[in-house]
mmCIF file of C-alpha atoms and ligand atoms in Angstrom:
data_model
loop_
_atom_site.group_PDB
_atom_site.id
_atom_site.type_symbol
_atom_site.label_atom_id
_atom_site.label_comp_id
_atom_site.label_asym_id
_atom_site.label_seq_id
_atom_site.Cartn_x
_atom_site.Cartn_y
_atom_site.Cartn_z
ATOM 1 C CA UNK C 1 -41.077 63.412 -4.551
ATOM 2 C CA UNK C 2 -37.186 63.733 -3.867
ATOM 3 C CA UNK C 3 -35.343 65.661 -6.874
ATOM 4 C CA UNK C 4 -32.409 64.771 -8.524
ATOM 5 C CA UNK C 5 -30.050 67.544 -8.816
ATOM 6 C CA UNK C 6 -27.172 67.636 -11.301
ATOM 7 C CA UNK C 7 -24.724 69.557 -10.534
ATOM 8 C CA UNK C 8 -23.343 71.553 -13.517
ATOM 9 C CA UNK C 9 -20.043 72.580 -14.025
ATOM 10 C CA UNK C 10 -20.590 74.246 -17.482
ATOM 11 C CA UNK C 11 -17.991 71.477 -18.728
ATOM 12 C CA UNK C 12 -18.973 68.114 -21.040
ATOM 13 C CA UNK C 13 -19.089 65.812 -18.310
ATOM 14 C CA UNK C 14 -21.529 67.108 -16.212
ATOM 15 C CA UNK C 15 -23.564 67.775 -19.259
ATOM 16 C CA UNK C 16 -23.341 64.128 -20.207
ATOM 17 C CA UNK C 17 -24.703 63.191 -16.584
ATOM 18 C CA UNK C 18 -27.723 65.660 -17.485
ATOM 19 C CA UNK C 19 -28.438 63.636 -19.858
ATOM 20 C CA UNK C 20 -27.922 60.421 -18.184
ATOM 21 C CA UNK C 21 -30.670 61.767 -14.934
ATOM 22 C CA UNK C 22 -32.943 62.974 -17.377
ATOM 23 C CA UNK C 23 -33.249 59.640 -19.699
ATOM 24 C CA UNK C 24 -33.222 57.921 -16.007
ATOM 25 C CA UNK C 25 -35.385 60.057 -13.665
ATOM 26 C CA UNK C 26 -37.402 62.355 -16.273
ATOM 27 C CA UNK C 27 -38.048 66.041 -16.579
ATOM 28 C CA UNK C 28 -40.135 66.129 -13.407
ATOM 29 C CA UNK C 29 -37.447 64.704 -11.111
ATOM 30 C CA UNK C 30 -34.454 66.229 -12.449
ATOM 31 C CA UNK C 31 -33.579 69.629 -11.469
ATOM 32 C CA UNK C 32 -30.090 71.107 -13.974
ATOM 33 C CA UNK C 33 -28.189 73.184 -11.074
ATOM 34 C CA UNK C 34 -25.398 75.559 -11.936
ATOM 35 C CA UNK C 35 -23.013 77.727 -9.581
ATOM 36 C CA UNK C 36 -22.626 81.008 -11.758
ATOM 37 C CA UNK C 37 -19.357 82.075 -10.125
ATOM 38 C CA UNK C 38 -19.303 85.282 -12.474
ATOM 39 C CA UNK C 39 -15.541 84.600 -13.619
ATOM 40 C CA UNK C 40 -17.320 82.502 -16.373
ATOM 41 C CA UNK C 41 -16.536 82.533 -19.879
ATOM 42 C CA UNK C 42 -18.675 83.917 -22.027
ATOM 43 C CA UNK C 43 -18.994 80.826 -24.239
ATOM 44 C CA UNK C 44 -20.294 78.825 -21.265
ATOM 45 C CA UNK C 45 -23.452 80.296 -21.301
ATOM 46 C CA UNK C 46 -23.989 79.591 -25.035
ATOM 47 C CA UNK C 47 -23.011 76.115 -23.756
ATOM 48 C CA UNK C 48 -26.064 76.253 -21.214
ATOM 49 C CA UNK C 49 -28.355 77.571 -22.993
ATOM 50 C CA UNK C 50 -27.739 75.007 -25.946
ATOM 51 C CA UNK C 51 -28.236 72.207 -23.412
ATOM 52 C CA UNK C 52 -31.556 73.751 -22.172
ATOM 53 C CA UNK C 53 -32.755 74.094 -25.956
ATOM 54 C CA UNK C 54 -31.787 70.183 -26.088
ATOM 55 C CA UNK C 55 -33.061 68.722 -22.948
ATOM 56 C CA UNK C 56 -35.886 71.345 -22.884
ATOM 57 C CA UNK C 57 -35.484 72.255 -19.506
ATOM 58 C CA UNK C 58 -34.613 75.312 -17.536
ATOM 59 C CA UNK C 59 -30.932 75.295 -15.712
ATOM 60 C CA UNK C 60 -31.349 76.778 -12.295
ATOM 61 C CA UNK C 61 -28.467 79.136 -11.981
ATOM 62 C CA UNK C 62 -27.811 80.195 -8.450
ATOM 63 C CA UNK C 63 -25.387 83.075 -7.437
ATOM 64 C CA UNK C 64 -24.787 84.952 -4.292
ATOM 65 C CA UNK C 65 -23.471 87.901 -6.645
ATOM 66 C CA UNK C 66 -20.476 87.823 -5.712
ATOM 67 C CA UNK C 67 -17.322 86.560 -8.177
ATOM 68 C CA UNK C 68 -14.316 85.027 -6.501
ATOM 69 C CA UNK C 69 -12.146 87.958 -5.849
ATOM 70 C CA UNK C 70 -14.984 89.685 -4.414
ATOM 71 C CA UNK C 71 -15.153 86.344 -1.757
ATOM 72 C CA UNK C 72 -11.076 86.870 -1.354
ATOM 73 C CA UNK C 73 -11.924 90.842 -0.207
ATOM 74 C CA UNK C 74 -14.763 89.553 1.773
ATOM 75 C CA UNK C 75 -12.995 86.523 3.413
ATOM 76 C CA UNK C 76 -9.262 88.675 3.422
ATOM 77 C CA UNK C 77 -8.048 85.473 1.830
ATOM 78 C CA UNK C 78 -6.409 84.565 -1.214
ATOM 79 C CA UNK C 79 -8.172 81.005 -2.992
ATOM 80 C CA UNK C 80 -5.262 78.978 -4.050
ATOM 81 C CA UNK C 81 -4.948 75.183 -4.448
ATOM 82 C CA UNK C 82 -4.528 74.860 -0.600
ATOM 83 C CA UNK C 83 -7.338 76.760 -0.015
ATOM 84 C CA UNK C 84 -10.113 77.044 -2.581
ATOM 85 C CA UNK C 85 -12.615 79.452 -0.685
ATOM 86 C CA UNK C 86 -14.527 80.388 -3.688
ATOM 87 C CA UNK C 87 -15.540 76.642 -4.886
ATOM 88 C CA UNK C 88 -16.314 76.571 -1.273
ATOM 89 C CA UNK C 89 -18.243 79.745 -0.581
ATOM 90 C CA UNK C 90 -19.680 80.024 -4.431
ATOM 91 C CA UNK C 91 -20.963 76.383 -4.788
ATOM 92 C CA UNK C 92 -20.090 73.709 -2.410
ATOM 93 C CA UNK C 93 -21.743 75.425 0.556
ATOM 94 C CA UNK C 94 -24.738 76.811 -2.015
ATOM 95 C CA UNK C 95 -25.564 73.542 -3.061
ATOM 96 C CA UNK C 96 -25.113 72.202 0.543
ATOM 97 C CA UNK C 97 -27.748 74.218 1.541
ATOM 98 C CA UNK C 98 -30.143 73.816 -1.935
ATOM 99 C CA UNK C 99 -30.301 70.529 -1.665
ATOM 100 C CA UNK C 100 -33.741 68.651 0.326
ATOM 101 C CA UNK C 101 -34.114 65.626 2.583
ATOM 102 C CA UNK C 102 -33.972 62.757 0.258
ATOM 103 C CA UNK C 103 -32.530 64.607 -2.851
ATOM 104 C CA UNK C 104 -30.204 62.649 -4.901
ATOM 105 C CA UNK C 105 -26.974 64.879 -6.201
ATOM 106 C CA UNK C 106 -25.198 63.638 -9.416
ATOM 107 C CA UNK C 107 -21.690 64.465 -9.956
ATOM 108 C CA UNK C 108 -19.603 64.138 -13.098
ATOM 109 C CA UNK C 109 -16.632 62.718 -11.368
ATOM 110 C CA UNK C 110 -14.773 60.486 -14.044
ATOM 111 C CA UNK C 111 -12.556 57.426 -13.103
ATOM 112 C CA UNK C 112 -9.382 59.413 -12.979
ATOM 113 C CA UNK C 113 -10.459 61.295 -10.277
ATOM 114 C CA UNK C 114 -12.554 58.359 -8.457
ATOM 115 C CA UNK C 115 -10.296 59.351 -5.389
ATOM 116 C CA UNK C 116 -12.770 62.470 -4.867
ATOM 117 C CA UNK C 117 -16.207 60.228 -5.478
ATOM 118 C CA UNK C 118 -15.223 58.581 -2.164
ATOM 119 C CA UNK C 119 -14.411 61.607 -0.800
ATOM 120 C CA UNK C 120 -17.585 63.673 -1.596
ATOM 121 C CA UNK C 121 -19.454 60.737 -0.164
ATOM 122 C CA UNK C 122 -17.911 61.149 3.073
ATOM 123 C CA UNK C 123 -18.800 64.829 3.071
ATOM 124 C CA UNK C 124 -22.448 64.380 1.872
ATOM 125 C CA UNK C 125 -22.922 61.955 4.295
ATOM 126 C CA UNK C 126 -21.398 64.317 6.814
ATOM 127 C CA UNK C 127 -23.732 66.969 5.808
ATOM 128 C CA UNK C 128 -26.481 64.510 5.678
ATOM 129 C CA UNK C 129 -26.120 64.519 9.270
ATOM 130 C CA UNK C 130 -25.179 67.824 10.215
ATOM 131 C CA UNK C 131 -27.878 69.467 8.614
ATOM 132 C CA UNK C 132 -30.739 66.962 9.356
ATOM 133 C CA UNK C 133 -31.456 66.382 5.418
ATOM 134 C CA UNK C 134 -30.453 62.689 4.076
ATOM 135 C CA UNK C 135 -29.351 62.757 0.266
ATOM 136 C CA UNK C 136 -27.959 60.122 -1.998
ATOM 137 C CA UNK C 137 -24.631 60.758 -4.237
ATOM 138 C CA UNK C 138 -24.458 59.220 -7.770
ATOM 139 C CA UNK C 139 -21.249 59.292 -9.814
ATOM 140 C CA UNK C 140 -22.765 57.919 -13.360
ATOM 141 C CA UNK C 141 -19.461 58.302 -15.417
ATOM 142 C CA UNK C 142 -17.656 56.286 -12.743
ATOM 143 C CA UNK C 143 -20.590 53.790 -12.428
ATOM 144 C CA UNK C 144 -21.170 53.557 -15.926
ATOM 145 C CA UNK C 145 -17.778 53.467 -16.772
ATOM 146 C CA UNK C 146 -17.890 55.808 -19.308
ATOM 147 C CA UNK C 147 -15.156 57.270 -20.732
ATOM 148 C CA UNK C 148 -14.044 60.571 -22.189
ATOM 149 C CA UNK C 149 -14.528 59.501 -25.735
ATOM 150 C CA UNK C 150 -18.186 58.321 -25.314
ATOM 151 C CA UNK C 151 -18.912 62.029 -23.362
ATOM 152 C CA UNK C 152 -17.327 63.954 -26.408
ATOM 153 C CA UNK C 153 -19.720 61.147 -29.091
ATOM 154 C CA UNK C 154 -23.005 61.746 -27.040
ATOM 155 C CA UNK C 155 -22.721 66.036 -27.521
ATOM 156 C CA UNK C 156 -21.272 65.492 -31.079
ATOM 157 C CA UNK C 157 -24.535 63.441 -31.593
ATOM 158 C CA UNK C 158 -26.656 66.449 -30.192
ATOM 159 C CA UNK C 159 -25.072 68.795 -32.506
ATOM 160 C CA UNK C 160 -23.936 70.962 -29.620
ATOM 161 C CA UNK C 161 -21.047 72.736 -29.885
ATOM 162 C CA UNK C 162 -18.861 71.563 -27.203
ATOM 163 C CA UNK C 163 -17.409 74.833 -25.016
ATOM 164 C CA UNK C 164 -14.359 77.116 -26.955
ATOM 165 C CA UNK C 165 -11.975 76.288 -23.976
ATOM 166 C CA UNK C 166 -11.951 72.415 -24.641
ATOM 167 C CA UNK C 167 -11.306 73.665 -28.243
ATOM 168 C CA UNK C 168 -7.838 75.763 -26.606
ATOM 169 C CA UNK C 169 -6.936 72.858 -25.110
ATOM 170 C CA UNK C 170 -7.842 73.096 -21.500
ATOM 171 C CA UNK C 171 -9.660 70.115 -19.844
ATOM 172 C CA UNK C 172 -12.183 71.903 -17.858
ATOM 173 C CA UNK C 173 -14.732 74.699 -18.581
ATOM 174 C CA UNK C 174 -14.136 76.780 -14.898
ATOM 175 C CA UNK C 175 -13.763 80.046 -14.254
ATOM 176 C CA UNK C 176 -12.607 81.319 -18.011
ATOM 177 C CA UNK C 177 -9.935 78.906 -17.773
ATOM 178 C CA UNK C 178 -8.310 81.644 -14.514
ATOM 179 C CA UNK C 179 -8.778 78.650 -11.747
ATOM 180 C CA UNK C 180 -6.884 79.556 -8.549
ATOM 181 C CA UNK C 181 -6.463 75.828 -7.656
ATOM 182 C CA UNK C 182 -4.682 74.981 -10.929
ATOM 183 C CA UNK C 183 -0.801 74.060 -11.069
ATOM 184 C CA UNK C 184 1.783 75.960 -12.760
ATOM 185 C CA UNK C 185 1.446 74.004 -16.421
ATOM 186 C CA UNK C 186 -1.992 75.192 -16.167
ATOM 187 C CA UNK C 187 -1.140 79.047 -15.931
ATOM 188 C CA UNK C 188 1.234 78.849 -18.480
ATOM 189 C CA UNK C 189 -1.648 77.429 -21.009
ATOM 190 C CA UNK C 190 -3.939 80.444 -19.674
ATOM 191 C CA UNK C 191 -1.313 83.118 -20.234
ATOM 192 C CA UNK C 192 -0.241 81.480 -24.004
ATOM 193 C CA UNK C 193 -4.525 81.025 -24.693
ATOM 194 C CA UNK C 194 -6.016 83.917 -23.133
ATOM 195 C CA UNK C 195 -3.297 86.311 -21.923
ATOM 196 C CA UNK C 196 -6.441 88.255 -20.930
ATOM 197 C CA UNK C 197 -7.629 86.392 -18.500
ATOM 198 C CA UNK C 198 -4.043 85.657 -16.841
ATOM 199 C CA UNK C 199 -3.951 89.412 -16.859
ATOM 200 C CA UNK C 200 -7.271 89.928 -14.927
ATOM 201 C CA UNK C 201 -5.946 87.404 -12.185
ATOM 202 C CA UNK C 202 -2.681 89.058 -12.597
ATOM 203 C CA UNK C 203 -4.048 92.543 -11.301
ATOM 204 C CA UNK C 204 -6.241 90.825 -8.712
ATOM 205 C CA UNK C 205 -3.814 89.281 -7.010
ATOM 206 C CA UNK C 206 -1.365 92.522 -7.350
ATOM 207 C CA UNK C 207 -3.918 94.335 -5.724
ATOM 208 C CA UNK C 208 -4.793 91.901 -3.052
ATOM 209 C CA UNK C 209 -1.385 91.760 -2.140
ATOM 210 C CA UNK C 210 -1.324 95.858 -1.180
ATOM 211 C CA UNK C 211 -2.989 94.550 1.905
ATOM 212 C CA UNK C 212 -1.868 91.177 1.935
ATOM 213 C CA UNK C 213 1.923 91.153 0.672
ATOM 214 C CA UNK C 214 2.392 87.393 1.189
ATOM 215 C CA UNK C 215 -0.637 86.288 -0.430
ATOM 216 C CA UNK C 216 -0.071 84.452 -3.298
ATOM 217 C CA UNK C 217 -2.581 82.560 -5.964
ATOM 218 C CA UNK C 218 1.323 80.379 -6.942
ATOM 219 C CA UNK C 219 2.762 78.118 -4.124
ATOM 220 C CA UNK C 220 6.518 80.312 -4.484
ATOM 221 C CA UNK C 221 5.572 82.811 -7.097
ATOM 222 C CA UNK C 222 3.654 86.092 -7.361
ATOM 223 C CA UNK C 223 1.336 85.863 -10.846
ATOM 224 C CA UNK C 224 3.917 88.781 -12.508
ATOM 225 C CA UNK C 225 6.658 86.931 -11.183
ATOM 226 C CA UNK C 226 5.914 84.034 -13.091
ATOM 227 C CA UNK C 227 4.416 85.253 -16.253
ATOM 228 C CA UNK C 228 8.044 87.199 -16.345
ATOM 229 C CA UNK C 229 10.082 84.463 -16.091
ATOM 230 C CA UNK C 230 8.041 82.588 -19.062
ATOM 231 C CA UNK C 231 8.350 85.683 -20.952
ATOM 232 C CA UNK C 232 12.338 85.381 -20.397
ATOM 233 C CA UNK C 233 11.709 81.543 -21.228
ATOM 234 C CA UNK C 234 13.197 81.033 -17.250
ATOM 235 C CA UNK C 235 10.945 77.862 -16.782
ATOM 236 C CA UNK C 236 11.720 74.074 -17.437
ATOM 237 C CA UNK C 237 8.593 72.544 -18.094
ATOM 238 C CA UNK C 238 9.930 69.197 -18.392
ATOM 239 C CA UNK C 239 10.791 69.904 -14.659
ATOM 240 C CA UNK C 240 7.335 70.262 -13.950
ATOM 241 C CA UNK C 241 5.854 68.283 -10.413
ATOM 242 C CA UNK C 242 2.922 66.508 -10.632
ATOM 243 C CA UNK C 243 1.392 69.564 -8.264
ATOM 244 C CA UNK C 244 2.797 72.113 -11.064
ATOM 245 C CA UNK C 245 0.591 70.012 -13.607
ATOM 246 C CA UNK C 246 -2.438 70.114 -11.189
ATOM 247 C CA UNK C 247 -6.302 70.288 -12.980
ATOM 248 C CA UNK C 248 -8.964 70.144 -10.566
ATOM 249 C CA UNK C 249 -12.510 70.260 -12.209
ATOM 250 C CA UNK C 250 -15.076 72.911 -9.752
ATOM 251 C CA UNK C 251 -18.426 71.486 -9.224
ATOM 252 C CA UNK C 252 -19.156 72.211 -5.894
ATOM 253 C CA UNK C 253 -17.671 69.420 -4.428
ATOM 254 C CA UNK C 254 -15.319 70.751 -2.035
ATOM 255 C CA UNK C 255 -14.322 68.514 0.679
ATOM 256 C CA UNK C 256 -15.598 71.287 3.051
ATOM 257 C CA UNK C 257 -18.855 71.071 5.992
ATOM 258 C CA UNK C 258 -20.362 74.349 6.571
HETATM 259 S S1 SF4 A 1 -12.978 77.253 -10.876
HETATM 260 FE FE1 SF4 A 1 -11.276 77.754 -9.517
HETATM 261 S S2 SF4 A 1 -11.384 79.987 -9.285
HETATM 262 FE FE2 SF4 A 1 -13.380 79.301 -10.023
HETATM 263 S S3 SF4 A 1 -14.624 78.950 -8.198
HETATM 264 FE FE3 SF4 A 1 -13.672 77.006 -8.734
HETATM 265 S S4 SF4 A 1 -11.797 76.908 -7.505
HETATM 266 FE FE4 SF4 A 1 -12.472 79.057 -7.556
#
């Protein structure tokens, strides 16, 4: 019997799908996947284990060990928002290689991002045929047109708590809010919300850049160059591009082949 694998983020939407496969395909069919990338907030895995109390099933969490500045050391690359090797190493290629011949992988793509459903079906079919293993791609928020609203009524109606970061204001659950691929509106929100985290990143990429002095996680900016010049209010948010505002959620859905 193929499985159908949900890919969890640790965020509402994929949670949502979750409980779309399972009400669709049943406990038996429906394996809950989740990339641990170790950079996770601690309130995610509350989040988890709530849903496994609720659907009553175990979430497979799969990990090479390794957190994403321990992939930049490895790979002698800095992730950014060109060049996300940790979604890539940490889940796309993991799932890439967990998933069987005639698996079915569920993604919670929404419509505002329907521009990456049609690329992730281009990749899956890619991989489909590179590694000799066919698999189906659902997007069930795009299909069933459902919209942030209804995700946010279905957990209030489980009595979940939905995950503290939505509650700071931040749209995904990823990597403690510290994603390398997010714009510069993003990083200001993390240092504001949890200046610890934008510190953690802050001496990563410090100390990355003893061996690598033009690495940045920023487009122009070192981390400490741009937390300084918010300090010294230096920044024009209404000046903002639409890459400075950039939110990309990770679900192992890199546009990569491996
Ligand atoms: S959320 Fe961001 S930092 Fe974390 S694995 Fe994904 S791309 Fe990398």
């Amino acid at each position: 019997m193929s499985r159908v694998i949900v890919a969890l983020s640790g965020g509402m939407a994929s949670a949502w799908c979750a409980h779309w496969a399972l009400e669709t395909w049943g406990k038996e069919q429906v394996v809950l996947y989740f990339n641990d990338t170790k950079w996770e907030d601690a309130d995610l895995y509350r989040f988890l284990d709530d849903l496994e109390d609720h659907f009553g099933v175990k979430i497979v969490k799969d990990s090479d060990g390794r957190n994403p500045e321990e992939v930049f050391n490895d790979q002698h690359l800095m992730g950014n928002s060109r060049i996300a090797i940790c979604s890539r190493v940490l889940k796309a290629e993991r799932l890439q290689k967990y998933y069987g011949d005639g698996d079915i992988l569920v993604f919670g793509i929404d419509k505002s991002e329907e521009h990456r459903a049609v690329r992730i079906t281009q990749v899956y079919a890619d991989v489909s045929v590179k590694r000799k293993k066919k698999c189906q791609v659902f997007f069930p928020l795009i299909d069933q047109g459902i919209e942030k609203w209804q995700v946010r009524d279905w957990l209030k109606s489980t009595g979940i708590r939905q995950p503290r970061l939505y509650d700071m204001g931040f749209a995904h659950n990823n990597c403690a809010g510290g994603c390398v691929r997010a714009g510069k509106k993003h990083w200001n929100h993390l240092l504001k919300n949890l200046p610890e985290v934008f510190a953690e990143r802050e001496r990563m990429e410090t100390e990355f850049r003893f061996s690598y002095p033009n690495a940045t996680i920023l487009k122009d900016e070192t981390l400490e160059q741009f937390r300084n010049r918010m300090e010294e209010k230096d920044v024009q948010p209404e000046l903002w591009t639409e890459e400075d505002k950039a939110v990309v959620e990770c679900v192992g859905i890199c546009d990569v082949l491996t």
